[in-house]
CSV table of C-alpha atoms in Angstrom, one decimal:
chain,number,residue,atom,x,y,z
A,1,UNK,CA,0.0,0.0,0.0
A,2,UNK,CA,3.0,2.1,0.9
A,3,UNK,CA,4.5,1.7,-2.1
A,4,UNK,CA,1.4,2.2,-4.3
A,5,UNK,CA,0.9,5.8,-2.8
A,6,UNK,CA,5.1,6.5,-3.3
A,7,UNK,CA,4.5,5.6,-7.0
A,8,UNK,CA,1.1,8.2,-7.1
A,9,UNK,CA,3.2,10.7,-5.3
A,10,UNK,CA,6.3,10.3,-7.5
A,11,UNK,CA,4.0,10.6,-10.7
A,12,UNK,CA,3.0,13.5,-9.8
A,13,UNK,CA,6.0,15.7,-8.3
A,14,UNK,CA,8.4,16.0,-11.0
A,15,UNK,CA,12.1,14.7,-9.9
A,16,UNK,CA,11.0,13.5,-7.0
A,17,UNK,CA,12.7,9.8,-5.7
A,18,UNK,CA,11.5,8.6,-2.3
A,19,UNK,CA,14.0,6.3,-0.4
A,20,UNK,CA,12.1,4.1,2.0
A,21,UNK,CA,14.0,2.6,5.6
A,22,UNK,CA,11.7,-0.1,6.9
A,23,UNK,CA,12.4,-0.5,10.7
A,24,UNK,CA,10.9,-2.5,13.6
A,25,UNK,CA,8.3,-0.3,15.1
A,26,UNK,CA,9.4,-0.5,18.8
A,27,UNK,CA,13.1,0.4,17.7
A,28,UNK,CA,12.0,3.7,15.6
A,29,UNK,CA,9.6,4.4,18.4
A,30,UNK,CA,12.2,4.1,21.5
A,31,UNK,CA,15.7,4.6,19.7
A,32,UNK,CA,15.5,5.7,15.7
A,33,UNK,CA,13.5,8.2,15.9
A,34,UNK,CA,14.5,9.5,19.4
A,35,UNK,CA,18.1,9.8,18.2
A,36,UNK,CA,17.1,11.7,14.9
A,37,UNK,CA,15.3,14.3,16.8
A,38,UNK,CA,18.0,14.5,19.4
A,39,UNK,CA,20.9,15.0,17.0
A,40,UNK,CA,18.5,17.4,14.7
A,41,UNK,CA,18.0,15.4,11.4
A,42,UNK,CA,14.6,13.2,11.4
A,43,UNK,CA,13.0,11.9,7.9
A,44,UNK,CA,11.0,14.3,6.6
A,45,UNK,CA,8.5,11.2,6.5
A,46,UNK,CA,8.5,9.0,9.5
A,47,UNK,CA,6.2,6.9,11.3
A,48,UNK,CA,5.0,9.0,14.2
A,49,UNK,CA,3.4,7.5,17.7
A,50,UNK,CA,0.9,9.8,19.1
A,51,UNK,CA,0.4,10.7,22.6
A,52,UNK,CA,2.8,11.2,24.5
A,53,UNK,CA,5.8,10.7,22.0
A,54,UNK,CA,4.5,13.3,19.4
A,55,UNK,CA,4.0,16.3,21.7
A,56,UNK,CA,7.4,15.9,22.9
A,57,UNK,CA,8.6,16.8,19.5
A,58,UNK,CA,5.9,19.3,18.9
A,59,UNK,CA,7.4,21.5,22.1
A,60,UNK,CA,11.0,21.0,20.6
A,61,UNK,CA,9.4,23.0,16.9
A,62,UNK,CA,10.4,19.5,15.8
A,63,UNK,CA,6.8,18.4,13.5
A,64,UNK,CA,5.6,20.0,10.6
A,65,UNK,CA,2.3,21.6,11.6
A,66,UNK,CA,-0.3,20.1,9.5
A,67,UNK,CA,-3.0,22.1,10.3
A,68,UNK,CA,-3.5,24.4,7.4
A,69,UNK,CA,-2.1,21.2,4.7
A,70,UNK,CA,-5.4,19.1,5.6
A,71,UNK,CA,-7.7,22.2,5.6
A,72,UNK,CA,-6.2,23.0,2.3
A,73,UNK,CA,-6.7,19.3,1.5
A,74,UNK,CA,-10.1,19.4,3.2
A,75,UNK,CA,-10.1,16.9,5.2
A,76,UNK,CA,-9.7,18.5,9.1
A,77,UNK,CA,-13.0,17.0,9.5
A,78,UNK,CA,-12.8,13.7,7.9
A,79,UNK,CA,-10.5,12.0,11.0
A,80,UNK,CA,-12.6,10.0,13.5
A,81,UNK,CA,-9.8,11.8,16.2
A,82,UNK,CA,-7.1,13.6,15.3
A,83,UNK,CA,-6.7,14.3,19.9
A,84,UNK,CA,-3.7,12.0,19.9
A,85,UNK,CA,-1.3,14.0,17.2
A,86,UNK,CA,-3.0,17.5,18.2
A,87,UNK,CA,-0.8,19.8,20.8
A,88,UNK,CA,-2.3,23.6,21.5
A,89,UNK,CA,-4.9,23.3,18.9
A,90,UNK,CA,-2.5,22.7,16.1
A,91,UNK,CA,-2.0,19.3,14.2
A,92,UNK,CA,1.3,17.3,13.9
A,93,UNK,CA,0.5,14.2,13.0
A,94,UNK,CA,-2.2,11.6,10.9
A,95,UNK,CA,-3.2,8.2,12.3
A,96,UNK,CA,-3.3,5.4,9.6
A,97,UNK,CA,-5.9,3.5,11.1
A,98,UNK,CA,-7.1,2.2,14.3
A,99,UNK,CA,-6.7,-1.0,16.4
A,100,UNK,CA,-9.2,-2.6,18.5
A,101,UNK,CA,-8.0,-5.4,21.0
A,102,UNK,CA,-9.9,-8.5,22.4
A,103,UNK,CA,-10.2,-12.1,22.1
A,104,UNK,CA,-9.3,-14.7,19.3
A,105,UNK,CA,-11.0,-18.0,19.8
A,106,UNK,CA,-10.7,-21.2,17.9
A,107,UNK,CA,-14.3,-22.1,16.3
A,108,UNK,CA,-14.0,-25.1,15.4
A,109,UNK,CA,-13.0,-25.7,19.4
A,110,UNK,CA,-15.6,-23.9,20.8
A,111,UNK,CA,-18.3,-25.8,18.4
A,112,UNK,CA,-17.3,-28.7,19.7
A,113,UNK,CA,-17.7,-27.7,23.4
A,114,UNK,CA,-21.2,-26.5,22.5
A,115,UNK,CA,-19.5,-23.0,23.4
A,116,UNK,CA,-20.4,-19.3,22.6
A,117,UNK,CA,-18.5,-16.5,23.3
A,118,UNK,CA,-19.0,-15.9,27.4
A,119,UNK,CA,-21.2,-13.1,28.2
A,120,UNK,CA,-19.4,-12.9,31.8
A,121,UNK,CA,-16.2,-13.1,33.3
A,122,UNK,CA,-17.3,-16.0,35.3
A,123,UNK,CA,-17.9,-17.9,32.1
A,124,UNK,CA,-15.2,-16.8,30.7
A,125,UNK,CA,-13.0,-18.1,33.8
A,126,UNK,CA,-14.9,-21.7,33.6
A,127,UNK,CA,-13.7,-21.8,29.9
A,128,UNK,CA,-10.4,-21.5,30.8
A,129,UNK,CA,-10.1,-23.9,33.3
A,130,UNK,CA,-11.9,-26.4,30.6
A,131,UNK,CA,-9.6,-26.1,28.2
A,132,UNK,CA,-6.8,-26.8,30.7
A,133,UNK,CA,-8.3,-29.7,31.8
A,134,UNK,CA,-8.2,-30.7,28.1
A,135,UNK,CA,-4.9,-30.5,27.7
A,136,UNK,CA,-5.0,-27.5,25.6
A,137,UNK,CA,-3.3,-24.1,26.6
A,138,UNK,CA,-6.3,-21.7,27.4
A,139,UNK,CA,-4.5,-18.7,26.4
A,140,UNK,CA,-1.0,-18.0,24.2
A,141,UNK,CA,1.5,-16.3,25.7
A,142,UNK,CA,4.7,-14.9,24.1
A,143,UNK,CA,6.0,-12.7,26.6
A,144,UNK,CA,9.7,-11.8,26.5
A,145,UNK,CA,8.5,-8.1,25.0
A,146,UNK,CA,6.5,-6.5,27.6
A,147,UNK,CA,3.6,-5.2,25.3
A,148,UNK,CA,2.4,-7.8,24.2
A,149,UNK,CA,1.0,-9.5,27.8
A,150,UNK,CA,0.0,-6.1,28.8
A,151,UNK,CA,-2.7,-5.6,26.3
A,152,UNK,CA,-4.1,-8.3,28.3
A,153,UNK,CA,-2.9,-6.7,31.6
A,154,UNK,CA,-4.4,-2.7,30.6
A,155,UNK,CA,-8.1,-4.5,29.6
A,156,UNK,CA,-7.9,-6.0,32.8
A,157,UNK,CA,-7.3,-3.0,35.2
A,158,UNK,CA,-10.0,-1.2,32.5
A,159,UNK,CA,-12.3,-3.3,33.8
A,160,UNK,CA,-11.8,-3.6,37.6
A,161,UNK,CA,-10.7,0.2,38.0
A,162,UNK,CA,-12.8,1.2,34.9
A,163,UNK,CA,-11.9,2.4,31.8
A,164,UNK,CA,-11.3,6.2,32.8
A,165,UNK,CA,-8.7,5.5,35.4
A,166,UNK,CA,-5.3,5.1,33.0
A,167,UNK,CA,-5.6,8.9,31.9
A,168,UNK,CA,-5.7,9.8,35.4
A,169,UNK,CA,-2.6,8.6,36.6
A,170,UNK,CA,-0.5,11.0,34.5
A,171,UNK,CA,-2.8,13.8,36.5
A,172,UNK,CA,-2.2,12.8,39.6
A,173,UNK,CA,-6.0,12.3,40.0
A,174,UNK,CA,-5.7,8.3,40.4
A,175,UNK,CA,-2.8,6.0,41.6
A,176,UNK,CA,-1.6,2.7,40.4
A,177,UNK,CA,-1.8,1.4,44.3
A,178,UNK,CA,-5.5,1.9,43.9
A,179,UNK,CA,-6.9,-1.5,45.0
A,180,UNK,CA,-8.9,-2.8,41.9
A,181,UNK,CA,-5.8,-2.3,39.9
A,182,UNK,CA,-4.0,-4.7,42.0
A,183,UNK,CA,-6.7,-7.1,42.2
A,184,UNK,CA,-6.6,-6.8,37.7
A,185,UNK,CA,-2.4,-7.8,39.2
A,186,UNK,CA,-3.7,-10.2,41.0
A,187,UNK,CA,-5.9,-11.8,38.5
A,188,UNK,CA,-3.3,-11.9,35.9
A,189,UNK,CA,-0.8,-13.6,38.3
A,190,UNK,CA,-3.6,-16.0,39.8
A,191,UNK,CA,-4.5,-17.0,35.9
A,192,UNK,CA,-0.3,-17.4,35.4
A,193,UNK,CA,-0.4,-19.7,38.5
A,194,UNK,CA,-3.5,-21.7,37.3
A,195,UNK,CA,-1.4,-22.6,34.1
A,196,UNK,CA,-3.4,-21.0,31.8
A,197,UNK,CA,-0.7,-18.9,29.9
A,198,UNK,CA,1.7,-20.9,27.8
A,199,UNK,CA,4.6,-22.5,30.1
A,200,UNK,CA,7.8,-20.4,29.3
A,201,UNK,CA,6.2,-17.8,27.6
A,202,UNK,CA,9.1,-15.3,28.9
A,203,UNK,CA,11.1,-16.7,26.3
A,204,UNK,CA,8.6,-16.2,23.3
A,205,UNK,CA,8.9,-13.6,20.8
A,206,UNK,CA,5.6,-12.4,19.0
A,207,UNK,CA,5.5,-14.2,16.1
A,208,UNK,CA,5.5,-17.3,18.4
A,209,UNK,CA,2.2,-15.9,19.6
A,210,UNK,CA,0.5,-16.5,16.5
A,211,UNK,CA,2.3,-19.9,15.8
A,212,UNK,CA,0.8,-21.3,19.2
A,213,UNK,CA,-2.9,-20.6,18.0
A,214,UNK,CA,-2.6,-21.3,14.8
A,215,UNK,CA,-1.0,-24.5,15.6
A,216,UNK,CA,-4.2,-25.4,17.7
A,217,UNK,CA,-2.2,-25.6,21.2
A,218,UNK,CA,-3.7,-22.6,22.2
A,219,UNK,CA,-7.5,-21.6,22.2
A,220,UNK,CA,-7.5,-18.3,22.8
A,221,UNK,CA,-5.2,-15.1,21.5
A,222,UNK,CA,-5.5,-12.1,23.2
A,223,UNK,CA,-4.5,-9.5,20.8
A,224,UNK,CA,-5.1,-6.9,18.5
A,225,UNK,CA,-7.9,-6.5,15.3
A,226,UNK,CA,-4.7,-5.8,13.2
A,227,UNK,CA,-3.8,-9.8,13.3
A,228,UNK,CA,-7.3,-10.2,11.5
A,229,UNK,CA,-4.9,-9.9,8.6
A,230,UNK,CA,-3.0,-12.9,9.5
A,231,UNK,CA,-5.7,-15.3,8.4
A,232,UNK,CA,-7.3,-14.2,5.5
A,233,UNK,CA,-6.0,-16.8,2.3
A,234,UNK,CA,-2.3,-16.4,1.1
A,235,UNK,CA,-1.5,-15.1,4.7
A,236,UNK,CA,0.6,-17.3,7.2
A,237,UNK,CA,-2.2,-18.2,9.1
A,238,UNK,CA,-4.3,-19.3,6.2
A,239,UNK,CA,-5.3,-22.7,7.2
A,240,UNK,CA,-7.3,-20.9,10.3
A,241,UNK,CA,-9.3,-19.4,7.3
A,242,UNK,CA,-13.0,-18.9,8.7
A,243,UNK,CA,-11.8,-20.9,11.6
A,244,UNK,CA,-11.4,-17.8,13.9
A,245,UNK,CA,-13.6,-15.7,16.0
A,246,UNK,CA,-13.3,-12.6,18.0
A,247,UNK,CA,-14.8,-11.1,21.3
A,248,UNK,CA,-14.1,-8.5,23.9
A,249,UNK,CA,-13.5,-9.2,27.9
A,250,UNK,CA,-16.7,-9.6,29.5
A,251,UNK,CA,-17.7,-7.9,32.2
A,252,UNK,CA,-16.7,-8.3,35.7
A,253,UNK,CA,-18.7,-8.2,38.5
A,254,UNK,CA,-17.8,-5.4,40.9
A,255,UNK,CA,-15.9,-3.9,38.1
A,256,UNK,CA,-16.0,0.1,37.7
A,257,UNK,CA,-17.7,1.8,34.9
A,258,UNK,CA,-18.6,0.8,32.0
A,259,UNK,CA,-18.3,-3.0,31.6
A,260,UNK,CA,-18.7,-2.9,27.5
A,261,UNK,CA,-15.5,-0.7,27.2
A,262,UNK,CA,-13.2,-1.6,24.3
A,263,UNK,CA,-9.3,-0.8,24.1
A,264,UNK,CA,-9.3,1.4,20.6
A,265,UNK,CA,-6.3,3.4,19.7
A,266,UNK,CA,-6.0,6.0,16.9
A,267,UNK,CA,-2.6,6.7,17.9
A,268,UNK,CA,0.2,5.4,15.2
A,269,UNK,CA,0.6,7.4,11.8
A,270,UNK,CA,2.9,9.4,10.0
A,271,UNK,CA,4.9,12.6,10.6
A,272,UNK,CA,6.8,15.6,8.6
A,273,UNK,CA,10.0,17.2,9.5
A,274,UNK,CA,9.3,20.6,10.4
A,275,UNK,CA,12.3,21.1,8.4
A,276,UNK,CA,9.9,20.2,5.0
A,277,UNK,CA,8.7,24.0,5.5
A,278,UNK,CA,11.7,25.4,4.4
A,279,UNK,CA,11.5,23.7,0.7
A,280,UNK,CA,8.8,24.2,-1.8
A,281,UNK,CA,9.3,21.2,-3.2
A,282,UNK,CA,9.3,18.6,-0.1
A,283,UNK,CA,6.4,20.6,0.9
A,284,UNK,CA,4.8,19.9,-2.6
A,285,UNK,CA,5.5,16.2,-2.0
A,286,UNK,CA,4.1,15.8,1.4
A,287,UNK,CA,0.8,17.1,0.9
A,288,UNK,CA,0.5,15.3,-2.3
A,289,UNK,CA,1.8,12.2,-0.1
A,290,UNK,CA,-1.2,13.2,2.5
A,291,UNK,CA,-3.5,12.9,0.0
A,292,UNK,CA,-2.9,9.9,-1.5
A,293,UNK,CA,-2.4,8.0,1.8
A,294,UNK,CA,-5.4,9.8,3.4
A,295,UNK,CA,-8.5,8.9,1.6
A,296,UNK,CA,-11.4,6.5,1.7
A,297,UNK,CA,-10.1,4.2,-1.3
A,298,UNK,CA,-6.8,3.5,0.7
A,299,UNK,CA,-8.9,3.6,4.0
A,300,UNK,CA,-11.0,0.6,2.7
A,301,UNK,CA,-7.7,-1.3,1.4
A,302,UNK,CA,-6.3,-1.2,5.1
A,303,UNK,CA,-9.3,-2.8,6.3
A,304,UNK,CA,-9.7,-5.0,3.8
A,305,UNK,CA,-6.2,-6.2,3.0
A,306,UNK,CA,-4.6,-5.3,6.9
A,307,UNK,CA,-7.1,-5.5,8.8
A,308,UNK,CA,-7.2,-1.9,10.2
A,309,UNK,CA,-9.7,0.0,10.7
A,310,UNK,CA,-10.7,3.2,9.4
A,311,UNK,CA,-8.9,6.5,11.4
A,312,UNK,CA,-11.0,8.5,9.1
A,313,UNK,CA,-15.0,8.5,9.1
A,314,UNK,CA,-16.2,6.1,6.4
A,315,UNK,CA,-20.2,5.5,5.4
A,316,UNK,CA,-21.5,2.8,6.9
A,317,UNK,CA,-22.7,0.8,4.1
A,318,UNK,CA,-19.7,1.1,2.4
A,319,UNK,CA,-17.6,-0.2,5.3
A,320,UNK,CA,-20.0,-2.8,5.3
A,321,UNK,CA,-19.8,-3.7,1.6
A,322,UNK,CA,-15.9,-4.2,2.0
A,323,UNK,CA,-16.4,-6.9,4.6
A,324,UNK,CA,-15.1,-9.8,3.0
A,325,UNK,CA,-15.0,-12.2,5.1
A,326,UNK,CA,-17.2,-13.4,9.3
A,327,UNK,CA,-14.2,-12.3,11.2
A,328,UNK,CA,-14.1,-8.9,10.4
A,329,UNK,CA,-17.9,-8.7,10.9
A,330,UNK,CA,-17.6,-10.4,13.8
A,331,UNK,CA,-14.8,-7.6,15.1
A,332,UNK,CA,-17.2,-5.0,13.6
A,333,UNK,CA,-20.0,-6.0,15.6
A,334,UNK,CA,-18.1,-6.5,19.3
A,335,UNK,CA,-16.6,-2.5,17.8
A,336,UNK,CA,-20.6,-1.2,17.6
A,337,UNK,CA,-21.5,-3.1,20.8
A,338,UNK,CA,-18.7,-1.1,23.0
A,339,UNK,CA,-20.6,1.8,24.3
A,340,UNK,CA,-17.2,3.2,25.2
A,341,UNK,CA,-13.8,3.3,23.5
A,342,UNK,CA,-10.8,3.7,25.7
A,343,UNK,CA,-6.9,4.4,24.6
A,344,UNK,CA,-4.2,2.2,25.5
A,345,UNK,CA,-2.0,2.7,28.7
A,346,UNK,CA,1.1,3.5,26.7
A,347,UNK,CA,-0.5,6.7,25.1
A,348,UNK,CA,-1.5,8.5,28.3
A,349,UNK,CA,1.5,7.5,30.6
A,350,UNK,CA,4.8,9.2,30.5
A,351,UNK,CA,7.6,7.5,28.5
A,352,UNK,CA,9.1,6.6,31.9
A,353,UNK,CA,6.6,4.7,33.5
A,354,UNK,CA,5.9,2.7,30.0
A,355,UNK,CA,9.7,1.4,30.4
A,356,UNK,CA,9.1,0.4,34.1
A,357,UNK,CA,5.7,-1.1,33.7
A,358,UNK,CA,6.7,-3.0,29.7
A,359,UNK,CA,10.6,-3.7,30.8
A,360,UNK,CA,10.8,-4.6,34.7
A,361,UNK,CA,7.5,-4.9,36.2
A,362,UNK,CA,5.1,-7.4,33.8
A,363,UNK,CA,7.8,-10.0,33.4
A,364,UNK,CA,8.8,-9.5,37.3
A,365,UNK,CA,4.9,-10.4,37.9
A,366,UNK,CA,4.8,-13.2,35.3
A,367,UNK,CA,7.8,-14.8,37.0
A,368,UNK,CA,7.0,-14.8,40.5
A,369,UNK,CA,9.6,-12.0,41.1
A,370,UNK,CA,7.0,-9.4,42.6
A,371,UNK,CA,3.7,-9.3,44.2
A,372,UNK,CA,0.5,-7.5,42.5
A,373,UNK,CA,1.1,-4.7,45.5
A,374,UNK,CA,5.0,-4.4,44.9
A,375,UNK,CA,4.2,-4.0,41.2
A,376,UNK,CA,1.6,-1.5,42.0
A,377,UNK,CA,3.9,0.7,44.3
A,378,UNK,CA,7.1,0.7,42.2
A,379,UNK,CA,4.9,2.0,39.3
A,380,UNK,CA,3.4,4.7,41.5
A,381,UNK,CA,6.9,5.5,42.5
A,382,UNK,CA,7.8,6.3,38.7
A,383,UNK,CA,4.8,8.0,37.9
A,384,UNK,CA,5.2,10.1,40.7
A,385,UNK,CA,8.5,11.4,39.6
A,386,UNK,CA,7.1,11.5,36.0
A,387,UNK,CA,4.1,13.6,37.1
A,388,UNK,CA,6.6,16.0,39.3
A,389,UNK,CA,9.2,16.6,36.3
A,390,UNK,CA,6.5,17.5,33.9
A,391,UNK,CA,5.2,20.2,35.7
């Protein structure tokens, strides 16, 4: 898709050559990138993580302000949420599309059970324990990078300290020690100790993740609506073809706020040097860049061909004619039952108290190393320093 727009963009600036660097996300997010902006010469085209990396480089004068490029272009009005790239009412940066997060289940596993997705956490936790005592594992697990089990982590505390709470720590308003937080600790260590991760799983890389479930060993993925992509035909995970199904945590009783809240993030896209300003013709290419990435036709072809969904507001019937297979309807549907949408931990916590919580404090809980309250007060003990240096 990339690489179709480059060609459109090329077309039509004359002399212009793009030269493309494909690097691991989590590298250009944490070092790349970092170091570019540091020493002074970033891409003029880079993929750009929105709150709170982006605003750090919008202080510094470091992002192209966008602003009068997509009113110009008009299409300020066409984003679902353009909050995570948008610093003192100016924008810096476009999301691509957006990610939901929730379960993967095996069909042809639950058919045979006589299973439907559980409607509470209670039947959710009786699953689990089933398919342990089957010999399956309830839930993959490839740990050694810290994302990946706390997507499973965040819904958890979403639901016991409710959805709101993550944005709050950042303000001072609400603490990690707060008790249902640890008991969402608590509950990811108790299902750890119950066996229900995979054995090892500190060890695992992410593409190991897929490999257990599409292997069959595990039942259930906990991930995000972008691995939809995975099993569609010609993928790697091809032979799951209408095989796989998708729902989001059920509620828990006792939990805080609302219990149909999905993890949805708008918050990955693209950036411009602010240094494309000072030349015509990169600023020529960047806005006809912008819009050829940043239309419905290409919108479609994410969701169709990536599955990810739309950043920019889309008719309903025509997302709907685009479905092309049951799992992405079945991820559309659990997206239009979630009365609320909430952002992932990463993009409202300070840079700081992501590399505690993704680096030391998940694999120290998964291993025994810590206790849910130990986690809970070391991560207040960053945050509070994070809280007290951005003031």
């Amino acid at each position: 898709m990339l690489n179709d727009v480059v060609k459109k963009v090329e077309a039509e600036v004359n002399g212009l050559t793009f030269r493309l660097d494909g690097v691991d996300s989590d590298v250009n997010r944490k070092e790349k990138l970092r170091g570019e902006m540091a020493a002074g010469n970033p891409p003029d085209i880079f993929d750009l993580f929105g709150s709170p990396d982006f605003k750090i480089y919008a202080k510094e004068g470091k992002l192209l302000d966008l602003t009068p490029i997509i009113e110009e272009l008009g299409i300020k009005d066409k984003f679902t949420s353009l909050e995570p790239f948008t610093y003192e009412g100016k924008v810096y940066g476009l999301p691509i599309g957006g990610t939901g997060e929730g379960f993967f289940y095996n069909k042809e596993y639950f058919e045979k059970k006589g299973w439907k997705p559980p409607t509470t956490f209670a039947e959710l936790e009786r699953m689990l324990a089933e398919i342990k005592a089957d010999g399956k594992i309830p839930i993959a697990a490839a740990s050694k990078a810290g994302w990946v089990p706390l997507m499973l982590t965040n819904h958890l505390w979403s639901r016991y300290a409710g959805p709101e709470i993550t944005a709050k720590f950042a303000t001072g308003e609400a603490k990690w020690t707060d008790p249902n937080v640890v008991k969402a600790f608590a509950k990811h260590r108790e299902w750890k100790e119950k066996g229900y991760f995979t054995e090892g799983e500190l060890g695992y890389e992410y593409p190991e993740y897929t490999t257990q479930f599409t292997s069959g060993q595990a039942i259930l993925m906990y991930d995000g609506t972008w691995k939809s992509s995975v099993f569609k035909k010609g993928e790697s995970g091809a032979k799951m073809f209408g095989k796989v199904g998708f729902f989001n945590m059920p509620p828990v009783v006792g939990g805080v706020g609302d219990q149909t809240a999905l993890m949805l993030n708008v918050n990955n896209g693209y950036g411009f040097s602010a240094a494309v300003a000072k030349d015509p013709r990169k600023l020529e290419a960047v806005k006809s860049f912008i819009k050829n990435m940043f239309n419905e036709d290409m919108q479609i072809r994410g969701f169709v061909e990536d599955g990810v969904l739309p950043s920019m507001k889309l008719d309903a019937s025509v997302l709907a004619s685009s479905i092309n297979d049951n799992l992405m309807k079945e991820i559309v549907d659990v997206l239009d039952k979630a009365q609320t949408k909430f952002t992932a931990f990463d993009a409202l916590v300070q840079a700081d108290v992501t590399s505690e919580i993704s680096n030391v404090q998940i694999q120290k809980l998964i291993s025994g190393q810590t206790t849910p309250e130990k986690m809970a007060e070391a991560l207040q003990k960053v945050q509070d320093e994070a809280n007290l240096a951005a003031r």
